CSV table of N, CA, C and O in Angstrom, one decimal:
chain,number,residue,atom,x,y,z
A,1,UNK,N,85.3,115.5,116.5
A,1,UNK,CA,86.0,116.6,115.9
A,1,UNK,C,85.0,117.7,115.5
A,1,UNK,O,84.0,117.4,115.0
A,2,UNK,N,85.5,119.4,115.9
A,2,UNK,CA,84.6,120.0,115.8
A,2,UNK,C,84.6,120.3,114.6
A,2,UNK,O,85.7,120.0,114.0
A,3,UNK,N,83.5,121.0,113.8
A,3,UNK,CA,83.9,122.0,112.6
A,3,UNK,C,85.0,122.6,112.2
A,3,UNK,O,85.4,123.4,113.0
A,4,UNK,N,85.8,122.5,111.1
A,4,UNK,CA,86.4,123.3,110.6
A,4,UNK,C,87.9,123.1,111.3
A,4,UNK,O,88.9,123.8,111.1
A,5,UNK,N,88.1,121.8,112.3
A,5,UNK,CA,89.1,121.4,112.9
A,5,UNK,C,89.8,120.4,112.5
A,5,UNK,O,89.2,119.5,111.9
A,6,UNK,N,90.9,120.3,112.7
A,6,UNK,CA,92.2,119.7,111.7
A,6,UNK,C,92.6,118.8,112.2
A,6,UNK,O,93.1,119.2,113.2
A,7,UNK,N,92.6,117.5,112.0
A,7,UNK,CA,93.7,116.2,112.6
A,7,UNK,C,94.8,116.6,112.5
A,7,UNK,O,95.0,117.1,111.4
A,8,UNK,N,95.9,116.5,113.5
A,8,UNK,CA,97.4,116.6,112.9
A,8,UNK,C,97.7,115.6,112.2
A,8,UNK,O,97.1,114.5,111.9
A,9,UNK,N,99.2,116.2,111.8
A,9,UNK,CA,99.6,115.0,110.5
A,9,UNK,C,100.6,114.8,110.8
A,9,UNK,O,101.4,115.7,110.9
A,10,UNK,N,101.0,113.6,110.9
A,10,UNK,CA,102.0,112.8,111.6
A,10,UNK,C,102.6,112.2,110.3
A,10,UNK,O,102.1,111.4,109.6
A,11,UNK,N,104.0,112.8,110.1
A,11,UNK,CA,105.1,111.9,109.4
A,11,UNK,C,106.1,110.9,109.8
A,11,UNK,O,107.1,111.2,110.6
A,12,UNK,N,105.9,109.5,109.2
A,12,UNK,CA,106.6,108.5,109.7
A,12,UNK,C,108.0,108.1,108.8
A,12,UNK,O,108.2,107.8,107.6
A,13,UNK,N,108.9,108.3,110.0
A,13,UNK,CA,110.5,108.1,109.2
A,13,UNK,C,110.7,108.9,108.2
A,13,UNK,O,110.8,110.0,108.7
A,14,UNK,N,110.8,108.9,106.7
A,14,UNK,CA,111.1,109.3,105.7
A,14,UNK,C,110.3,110.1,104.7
A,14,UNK,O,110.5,110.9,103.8
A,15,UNK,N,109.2,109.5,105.3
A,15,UNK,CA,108.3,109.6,104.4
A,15,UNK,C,107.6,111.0,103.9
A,15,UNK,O,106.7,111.1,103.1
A,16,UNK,N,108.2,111.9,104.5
A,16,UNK,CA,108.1,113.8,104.3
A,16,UNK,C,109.1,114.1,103.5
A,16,UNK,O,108.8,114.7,102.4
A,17,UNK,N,110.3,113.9,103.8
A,17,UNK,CA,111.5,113.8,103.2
A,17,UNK,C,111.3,113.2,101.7
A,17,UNK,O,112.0,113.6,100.8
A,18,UNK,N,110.5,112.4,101.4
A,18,UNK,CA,110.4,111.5,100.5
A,18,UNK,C,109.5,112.2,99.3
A,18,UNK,O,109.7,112.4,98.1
A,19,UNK,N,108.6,112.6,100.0
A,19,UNK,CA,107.3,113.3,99.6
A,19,UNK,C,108.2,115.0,98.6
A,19,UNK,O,107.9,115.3,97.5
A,20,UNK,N,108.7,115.6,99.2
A,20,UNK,CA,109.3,116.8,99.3
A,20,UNK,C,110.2,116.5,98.0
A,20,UNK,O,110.4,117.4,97.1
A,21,UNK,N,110.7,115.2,97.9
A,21,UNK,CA,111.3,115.0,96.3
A,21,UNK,C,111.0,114.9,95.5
A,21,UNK,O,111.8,114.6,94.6
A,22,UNK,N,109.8,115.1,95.3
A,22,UNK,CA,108.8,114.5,94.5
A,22,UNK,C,108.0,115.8,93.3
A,22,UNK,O,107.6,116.9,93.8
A,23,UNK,N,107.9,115.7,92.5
A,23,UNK,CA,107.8,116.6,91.5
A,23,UNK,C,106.6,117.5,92.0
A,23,UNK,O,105.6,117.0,92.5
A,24,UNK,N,106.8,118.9,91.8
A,24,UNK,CA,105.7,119.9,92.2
A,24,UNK,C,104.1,119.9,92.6
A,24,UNK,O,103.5,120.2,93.6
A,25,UNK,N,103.9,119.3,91.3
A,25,UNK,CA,102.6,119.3,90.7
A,25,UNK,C,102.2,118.3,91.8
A,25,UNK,O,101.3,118.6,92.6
A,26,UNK,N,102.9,116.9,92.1
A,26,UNK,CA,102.6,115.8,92.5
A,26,UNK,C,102.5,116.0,94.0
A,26,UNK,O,101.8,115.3,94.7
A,27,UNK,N,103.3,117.2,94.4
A,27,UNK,CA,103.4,117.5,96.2
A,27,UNK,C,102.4,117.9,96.5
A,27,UNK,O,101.9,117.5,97.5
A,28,UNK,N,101.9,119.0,95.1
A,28,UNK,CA,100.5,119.6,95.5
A,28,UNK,C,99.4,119.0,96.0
A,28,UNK,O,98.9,119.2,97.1
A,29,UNK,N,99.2,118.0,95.0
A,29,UNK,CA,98.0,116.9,94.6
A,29,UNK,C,97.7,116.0,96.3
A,29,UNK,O,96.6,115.9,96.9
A,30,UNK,N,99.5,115.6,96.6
A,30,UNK,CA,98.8,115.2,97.7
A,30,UNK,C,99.0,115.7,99.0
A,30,UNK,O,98.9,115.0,100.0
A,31,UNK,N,99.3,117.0,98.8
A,31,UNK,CA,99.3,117.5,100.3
A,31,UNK,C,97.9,118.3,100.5
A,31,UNK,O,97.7,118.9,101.6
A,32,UNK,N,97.0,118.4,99.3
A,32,UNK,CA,95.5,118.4,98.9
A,32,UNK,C,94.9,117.4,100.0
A,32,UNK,O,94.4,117.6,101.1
A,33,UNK,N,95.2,116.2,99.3
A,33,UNK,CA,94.9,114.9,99.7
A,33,UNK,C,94.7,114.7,100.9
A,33,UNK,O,93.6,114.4,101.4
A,34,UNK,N,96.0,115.0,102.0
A,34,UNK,CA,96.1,114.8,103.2
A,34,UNK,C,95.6,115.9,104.1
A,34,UNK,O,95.5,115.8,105.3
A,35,UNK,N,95.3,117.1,103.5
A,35,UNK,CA,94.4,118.3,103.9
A,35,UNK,C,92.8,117.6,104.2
A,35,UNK,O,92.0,117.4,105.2
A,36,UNK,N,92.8,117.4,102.8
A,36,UNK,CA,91.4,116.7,103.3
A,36,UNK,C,90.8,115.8,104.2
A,36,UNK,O,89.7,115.7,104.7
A,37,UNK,N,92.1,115.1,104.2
A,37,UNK,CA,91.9,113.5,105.1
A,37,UNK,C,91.8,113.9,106.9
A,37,UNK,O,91.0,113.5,107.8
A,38,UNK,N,92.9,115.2,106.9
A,38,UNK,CA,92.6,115.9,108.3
A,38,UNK,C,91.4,116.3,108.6
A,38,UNK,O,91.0,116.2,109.7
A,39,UNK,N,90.6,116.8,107.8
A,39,UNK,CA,89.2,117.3,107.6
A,39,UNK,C,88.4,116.3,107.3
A,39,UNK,O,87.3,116.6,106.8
A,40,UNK,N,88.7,115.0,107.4
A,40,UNK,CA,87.4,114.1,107.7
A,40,UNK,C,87.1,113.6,106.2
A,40,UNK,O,86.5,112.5,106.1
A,41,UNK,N,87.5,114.1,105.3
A,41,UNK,CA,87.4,113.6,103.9
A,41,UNK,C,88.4,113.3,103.0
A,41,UNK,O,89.6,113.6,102.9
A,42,UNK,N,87.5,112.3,102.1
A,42,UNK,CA,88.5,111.8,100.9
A,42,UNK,C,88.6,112.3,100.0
A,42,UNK,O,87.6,112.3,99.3
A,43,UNK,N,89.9,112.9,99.4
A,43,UNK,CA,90.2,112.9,97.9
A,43,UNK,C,89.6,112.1,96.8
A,43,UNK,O,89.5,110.9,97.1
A,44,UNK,N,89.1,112.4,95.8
A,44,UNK,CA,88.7,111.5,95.0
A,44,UNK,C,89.6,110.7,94.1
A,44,UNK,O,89.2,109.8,93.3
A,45,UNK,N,91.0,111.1,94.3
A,45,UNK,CA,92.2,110.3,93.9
A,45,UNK,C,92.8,109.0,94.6
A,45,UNK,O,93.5,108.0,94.4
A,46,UNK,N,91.9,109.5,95.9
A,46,UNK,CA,92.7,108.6,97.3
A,46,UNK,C,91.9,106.6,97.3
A,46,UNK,O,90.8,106.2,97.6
A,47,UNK,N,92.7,105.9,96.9
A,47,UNK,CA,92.0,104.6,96.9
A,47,UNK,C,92.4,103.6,98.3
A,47,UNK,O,93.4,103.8,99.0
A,48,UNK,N,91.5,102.7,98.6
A,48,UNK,CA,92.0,102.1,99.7
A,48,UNK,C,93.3,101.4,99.2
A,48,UNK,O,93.6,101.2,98.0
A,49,UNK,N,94.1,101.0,100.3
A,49,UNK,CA,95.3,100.0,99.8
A,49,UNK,C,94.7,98.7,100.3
A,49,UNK,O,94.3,98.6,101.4
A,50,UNK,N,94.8,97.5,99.1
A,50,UNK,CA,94.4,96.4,99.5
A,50,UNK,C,95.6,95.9,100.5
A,50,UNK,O,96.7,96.4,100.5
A,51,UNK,N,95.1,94.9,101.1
A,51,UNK,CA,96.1,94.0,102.0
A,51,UNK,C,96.0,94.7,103.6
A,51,UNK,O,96.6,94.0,104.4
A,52,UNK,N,95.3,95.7,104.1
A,52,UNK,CA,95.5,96.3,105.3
A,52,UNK,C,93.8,95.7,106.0
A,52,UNK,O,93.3,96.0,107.1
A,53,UNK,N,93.4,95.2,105.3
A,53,UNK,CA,91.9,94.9,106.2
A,53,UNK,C,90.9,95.8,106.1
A,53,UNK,O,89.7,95.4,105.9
A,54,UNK,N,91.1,97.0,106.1
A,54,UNK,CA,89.9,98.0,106.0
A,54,UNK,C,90.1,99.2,105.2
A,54,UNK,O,91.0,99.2,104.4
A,55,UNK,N,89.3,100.3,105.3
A,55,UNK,CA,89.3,101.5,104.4
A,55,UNK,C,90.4,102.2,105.3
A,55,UNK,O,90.8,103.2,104.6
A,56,UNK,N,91.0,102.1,106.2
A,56,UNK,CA,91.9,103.1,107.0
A,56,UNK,C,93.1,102.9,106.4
A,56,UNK,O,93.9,103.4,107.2
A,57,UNK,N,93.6,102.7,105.6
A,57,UNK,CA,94.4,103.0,104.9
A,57,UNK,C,94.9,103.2,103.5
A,57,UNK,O,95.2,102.1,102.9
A,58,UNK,N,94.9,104.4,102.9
A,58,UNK,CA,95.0,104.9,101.4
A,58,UNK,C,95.9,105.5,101.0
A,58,UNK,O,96.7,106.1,101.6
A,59,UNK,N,95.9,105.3,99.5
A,59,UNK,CA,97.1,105.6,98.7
A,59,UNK,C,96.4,106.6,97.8
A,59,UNK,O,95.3,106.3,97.5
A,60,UNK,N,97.0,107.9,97.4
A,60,UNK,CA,96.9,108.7,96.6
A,60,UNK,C,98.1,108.1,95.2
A,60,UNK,O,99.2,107.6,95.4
A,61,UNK,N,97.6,108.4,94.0
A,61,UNK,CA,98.5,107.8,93.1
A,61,UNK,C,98.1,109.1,91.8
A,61,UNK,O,97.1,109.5,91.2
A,62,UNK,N,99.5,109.5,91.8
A,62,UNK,CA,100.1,110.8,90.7
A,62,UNK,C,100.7,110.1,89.6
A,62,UNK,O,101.3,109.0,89.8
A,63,UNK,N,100.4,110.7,88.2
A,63,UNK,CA,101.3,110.3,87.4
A,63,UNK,C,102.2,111.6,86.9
A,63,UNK,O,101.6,112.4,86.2
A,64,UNK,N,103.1,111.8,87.0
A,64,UNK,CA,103.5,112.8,86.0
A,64,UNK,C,105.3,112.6,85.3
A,64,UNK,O,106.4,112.1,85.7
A,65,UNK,N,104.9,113.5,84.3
A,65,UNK,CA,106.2,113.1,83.0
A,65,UNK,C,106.3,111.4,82.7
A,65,UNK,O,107.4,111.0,82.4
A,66,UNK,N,105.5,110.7,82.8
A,66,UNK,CA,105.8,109.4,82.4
A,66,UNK,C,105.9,108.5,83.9
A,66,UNK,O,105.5,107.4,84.0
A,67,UNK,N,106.2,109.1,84.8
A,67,UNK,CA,106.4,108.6,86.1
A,67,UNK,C,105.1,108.4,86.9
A,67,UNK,O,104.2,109.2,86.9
A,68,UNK,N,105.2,107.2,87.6
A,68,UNK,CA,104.1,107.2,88.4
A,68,UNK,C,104.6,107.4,90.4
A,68,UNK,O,105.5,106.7,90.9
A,69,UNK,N,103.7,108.4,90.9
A,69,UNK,CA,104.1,108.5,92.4
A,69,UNK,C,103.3,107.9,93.3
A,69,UNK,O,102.2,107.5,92.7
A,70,UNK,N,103.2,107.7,94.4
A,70,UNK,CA,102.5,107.4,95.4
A,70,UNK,C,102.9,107.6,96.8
A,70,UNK,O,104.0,107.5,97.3
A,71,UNK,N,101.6,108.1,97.4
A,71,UNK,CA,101.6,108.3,98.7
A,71,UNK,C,100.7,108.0,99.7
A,71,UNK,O,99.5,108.3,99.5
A,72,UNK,N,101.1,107.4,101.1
A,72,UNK,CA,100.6,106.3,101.5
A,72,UNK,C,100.2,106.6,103.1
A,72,UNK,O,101.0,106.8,104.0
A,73,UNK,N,99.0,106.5,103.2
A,73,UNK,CA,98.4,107.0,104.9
A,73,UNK,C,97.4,106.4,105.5
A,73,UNK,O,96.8,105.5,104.9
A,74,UNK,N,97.2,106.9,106.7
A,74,UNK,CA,96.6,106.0,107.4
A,74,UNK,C,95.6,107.0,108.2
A,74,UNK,O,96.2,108.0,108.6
A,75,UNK,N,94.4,107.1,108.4
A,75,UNK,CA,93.2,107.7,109.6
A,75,UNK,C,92.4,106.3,110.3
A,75,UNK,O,91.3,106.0,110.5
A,76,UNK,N,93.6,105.5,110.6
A,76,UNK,CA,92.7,105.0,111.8
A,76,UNK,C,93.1,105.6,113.3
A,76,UNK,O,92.6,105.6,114.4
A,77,UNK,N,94.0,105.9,112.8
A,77,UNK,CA,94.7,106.6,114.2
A,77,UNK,C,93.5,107.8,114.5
A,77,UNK,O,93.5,108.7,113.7
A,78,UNK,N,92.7,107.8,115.4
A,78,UNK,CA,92.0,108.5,116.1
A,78,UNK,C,92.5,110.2,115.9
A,78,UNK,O,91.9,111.1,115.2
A,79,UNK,N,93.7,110.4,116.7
A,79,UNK,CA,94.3,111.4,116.9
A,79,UNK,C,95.5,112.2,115.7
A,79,UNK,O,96.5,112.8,115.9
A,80,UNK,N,95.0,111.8,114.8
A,80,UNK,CA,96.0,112.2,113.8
A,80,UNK,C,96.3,111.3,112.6
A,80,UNK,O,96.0,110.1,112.5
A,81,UNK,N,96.9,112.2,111.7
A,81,UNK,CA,97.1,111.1,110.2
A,81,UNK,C,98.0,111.0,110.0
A,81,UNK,O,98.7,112.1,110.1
A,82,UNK,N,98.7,109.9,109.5
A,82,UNK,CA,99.7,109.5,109.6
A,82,UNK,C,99.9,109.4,108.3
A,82,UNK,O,99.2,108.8,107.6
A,83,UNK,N,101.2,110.2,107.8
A,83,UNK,CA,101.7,109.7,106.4
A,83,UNK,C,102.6,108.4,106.1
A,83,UNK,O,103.8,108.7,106.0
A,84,UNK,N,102.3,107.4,106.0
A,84,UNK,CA,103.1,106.6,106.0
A,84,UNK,C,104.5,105.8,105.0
A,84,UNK,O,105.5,105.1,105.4
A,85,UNK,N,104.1,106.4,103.9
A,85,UNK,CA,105.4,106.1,102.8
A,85,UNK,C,105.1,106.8,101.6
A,85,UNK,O,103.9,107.0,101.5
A,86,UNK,N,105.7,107.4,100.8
A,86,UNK,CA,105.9,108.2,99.5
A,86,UNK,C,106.7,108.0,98.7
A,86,UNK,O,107.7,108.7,99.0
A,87,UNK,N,107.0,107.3,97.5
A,87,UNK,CA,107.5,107.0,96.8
A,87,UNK,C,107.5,106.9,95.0
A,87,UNK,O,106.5,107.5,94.5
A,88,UNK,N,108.1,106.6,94.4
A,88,UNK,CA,107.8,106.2,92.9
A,88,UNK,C,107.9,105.0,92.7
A,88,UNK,O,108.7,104.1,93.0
A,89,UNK,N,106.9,105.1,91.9
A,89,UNK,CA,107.0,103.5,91.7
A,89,UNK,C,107.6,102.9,90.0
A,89,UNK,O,107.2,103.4,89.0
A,90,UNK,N,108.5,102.2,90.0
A,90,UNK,CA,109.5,102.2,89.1
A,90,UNK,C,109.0,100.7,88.4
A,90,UNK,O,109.5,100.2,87.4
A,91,UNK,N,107.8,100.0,89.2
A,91,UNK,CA,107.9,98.0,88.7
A,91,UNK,C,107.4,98.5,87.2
A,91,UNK,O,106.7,99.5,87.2
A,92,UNK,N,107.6,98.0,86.0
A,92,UNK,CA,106.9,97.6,85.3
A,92,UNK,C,105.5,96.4,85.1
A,92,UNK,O,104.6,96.4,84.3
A,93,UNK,N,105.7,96.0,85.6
A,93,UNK,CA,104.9,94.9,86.3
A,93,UNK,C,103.3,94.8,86.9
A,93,UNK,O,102.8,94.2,88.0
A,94,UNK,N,102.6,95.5,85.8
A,94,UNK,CA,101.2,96.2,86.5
A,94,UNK,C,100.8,97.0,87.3
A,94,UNK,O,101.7,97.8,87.6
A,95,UNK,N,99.5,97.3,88.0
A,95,UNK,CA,99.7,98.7,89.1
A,95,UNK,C,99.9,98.1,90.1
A,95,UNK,O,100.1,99.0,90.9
A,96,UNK,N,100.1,96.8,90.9
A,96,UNK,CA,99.9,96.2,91.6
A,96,UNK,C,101.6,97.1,92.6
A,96,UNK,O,102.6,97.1,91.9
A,97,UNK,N,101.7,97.5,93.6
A,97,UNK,CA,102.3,97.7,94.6
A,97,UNK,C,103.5,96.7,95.0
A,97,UNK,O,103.2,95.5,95.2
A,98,UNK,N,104.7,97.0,95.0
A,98,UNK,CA,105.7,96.0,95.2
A,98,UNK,C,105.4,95.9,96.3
A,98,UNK,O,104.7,96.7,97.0
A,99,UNK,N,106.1,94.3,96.7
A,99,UNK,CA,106.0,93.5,98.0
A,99,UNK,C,107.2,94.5,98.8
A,99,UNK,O,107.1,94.9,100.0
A,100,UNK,N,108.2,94.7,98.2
A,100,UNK,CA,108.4,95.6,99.8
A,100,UNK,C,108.6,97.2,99.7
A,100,UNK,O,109.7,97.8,100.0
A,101,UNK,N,107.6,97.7,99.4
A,101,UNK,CA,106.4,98.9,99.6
A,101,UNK,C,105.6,98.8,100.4
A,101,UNK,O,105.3,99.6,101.3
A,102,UNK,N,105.1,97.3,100.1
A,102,UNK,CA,104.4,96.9,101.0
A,102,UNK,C,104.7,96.7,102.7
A,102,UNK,O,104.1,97.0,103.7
A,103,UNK,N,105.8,96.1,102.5
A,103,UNK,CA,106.0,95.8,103.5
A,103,UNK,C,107.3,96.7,104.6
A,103,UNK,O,107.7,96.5,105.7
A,104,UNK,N,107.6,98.0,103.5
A,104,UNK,CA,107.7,99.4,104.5
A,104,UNK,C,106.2,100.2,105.0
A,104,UNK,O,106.1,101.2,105.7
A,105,UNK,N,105.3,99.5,104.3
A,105,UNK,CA,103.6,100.5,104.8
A,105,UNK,C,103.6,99.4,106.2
A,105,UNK,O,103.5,100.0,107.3
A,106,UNK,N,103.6,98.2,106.2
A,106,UNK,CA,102.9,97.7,107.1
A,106,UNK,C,104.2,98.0,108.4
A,106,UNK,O,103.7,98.3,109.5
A,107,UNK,N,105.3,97.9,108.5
A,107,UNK,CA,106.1,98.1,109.3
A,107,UNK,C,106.0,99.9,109.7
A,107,UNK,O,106.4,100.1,110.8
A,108,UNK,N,105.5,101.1,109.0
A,108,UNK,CA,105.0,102.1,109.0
A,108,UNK,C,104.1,102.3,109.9
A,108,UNK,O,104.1,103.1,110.9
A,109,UNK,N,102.9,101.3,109.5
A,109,UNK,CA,101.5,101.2,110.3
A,109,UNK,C,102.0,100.9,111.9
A,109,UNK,O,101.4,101.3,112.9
A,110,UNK,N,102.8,100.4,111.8
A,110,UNK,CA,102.7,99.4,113.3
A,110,UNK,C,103.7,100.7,114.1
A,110,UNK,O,103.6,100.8,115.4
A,111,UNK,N,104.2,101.2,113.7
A,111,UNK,CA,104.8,102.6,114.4
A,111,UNK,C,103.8,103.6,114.3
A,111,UNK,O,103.5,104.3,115.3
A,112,UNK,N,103.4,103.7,113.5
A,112,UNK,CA,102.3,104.8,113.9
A,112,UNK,C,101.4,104.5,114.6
A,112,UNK,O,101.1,105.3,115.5
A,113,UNK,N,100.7,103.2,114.6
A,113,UNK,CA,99.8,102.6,116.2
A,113,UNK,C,100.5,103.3,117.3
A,113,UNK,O,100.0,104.1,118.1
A,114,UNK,N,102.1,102.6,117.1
A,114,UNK,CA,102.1,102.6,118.5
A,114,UNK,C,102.4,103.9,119.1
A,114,UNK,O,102.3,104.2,120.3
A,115,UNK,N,102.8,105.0,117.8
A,115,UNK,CA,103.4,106.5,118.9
A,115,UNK,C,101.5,107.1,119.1
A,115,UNK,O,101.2,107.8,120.1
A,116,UNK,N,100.8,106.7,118.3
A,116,UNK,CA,99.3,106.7,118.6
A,116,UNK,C,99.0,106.7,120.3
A,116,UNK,O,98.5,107.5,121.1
A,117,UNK,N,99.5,105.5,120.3
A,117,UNK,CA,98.7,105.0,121.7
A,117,UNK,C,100.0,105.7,122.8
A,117,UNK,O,99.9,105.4,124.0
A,118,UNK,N,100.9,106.2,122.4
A,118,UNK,CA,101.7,106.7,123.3
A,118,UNK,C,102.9,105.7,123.7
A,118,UNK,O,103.7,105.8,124.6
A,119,UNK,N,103.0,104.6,122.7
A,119,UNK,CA,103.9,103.7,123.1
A,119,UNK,C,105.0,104.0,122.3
A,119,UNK,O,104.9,104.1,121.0
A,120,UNK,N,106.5,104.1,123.3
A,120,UNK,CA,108.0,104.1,122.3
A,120,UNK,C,108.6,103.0,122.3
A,120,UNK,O,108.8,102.5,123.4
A,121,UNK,N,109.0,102.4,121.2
A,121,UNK,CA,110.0,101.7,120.8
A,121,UNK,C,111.5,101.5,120.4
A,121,UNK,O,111.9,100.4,120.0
């Protein structure tokens, strides 16, 4: 990637739509986030998501009015970043990520591989 050049950003399913509902301040923060991620860098907000195996996939995490948000992407994809899920998170139940958050990220990931590699499903 040369200087000053941008990964595209690839939104998966809902997850723009999702993002766009989401309180101002909070859109800002991570459409910061994923600016930077196109540019090769991390937010200092941006944490890995445990459970995916490596650093290629992170969550930005907003809190605002009492509410906590999150938003969920991926740069392993060579050719672009993929937004993968955007949401609030409502568990009371520690910071820990519900299991199916979870498991709309990992069904997320596996579509963004594949329009990656040029494969439709």
């Amino acid at each position: 990637m040369k200087a000053n050049e941008l990964r595209p950003l690839e939104w998966v399913a809902s997850a723009k739509k999702d993002l766009l509902s989401m309180p101002d301040g909070v859109i800002d923060l991570v459409g910061y986030a994923l600016h930077l991620a196109q540019s090769g860098l991390k937010h200092h907000q941006a944490k890995v998501l445990k459970g995916f195996g490596s650093a290629g996939v992170l969550e930005v995490v907003e809190d605002d009015d009492g509410s906590t948000y999150r938003a969920v992407y991926t740069v392993r994809c060579k050719n672009a970043v993929y937004v993968l899920h955007c949401f609030q998170k409502k568990s009371n139940k520690g910071i820990a990520t519900p299991k199916h958050h979870m498991d709309v990220v990992e069904a997320r990931l596996k579509l963004a591989k594949q329009h990656s590699e040029g494969v439709k499903k």
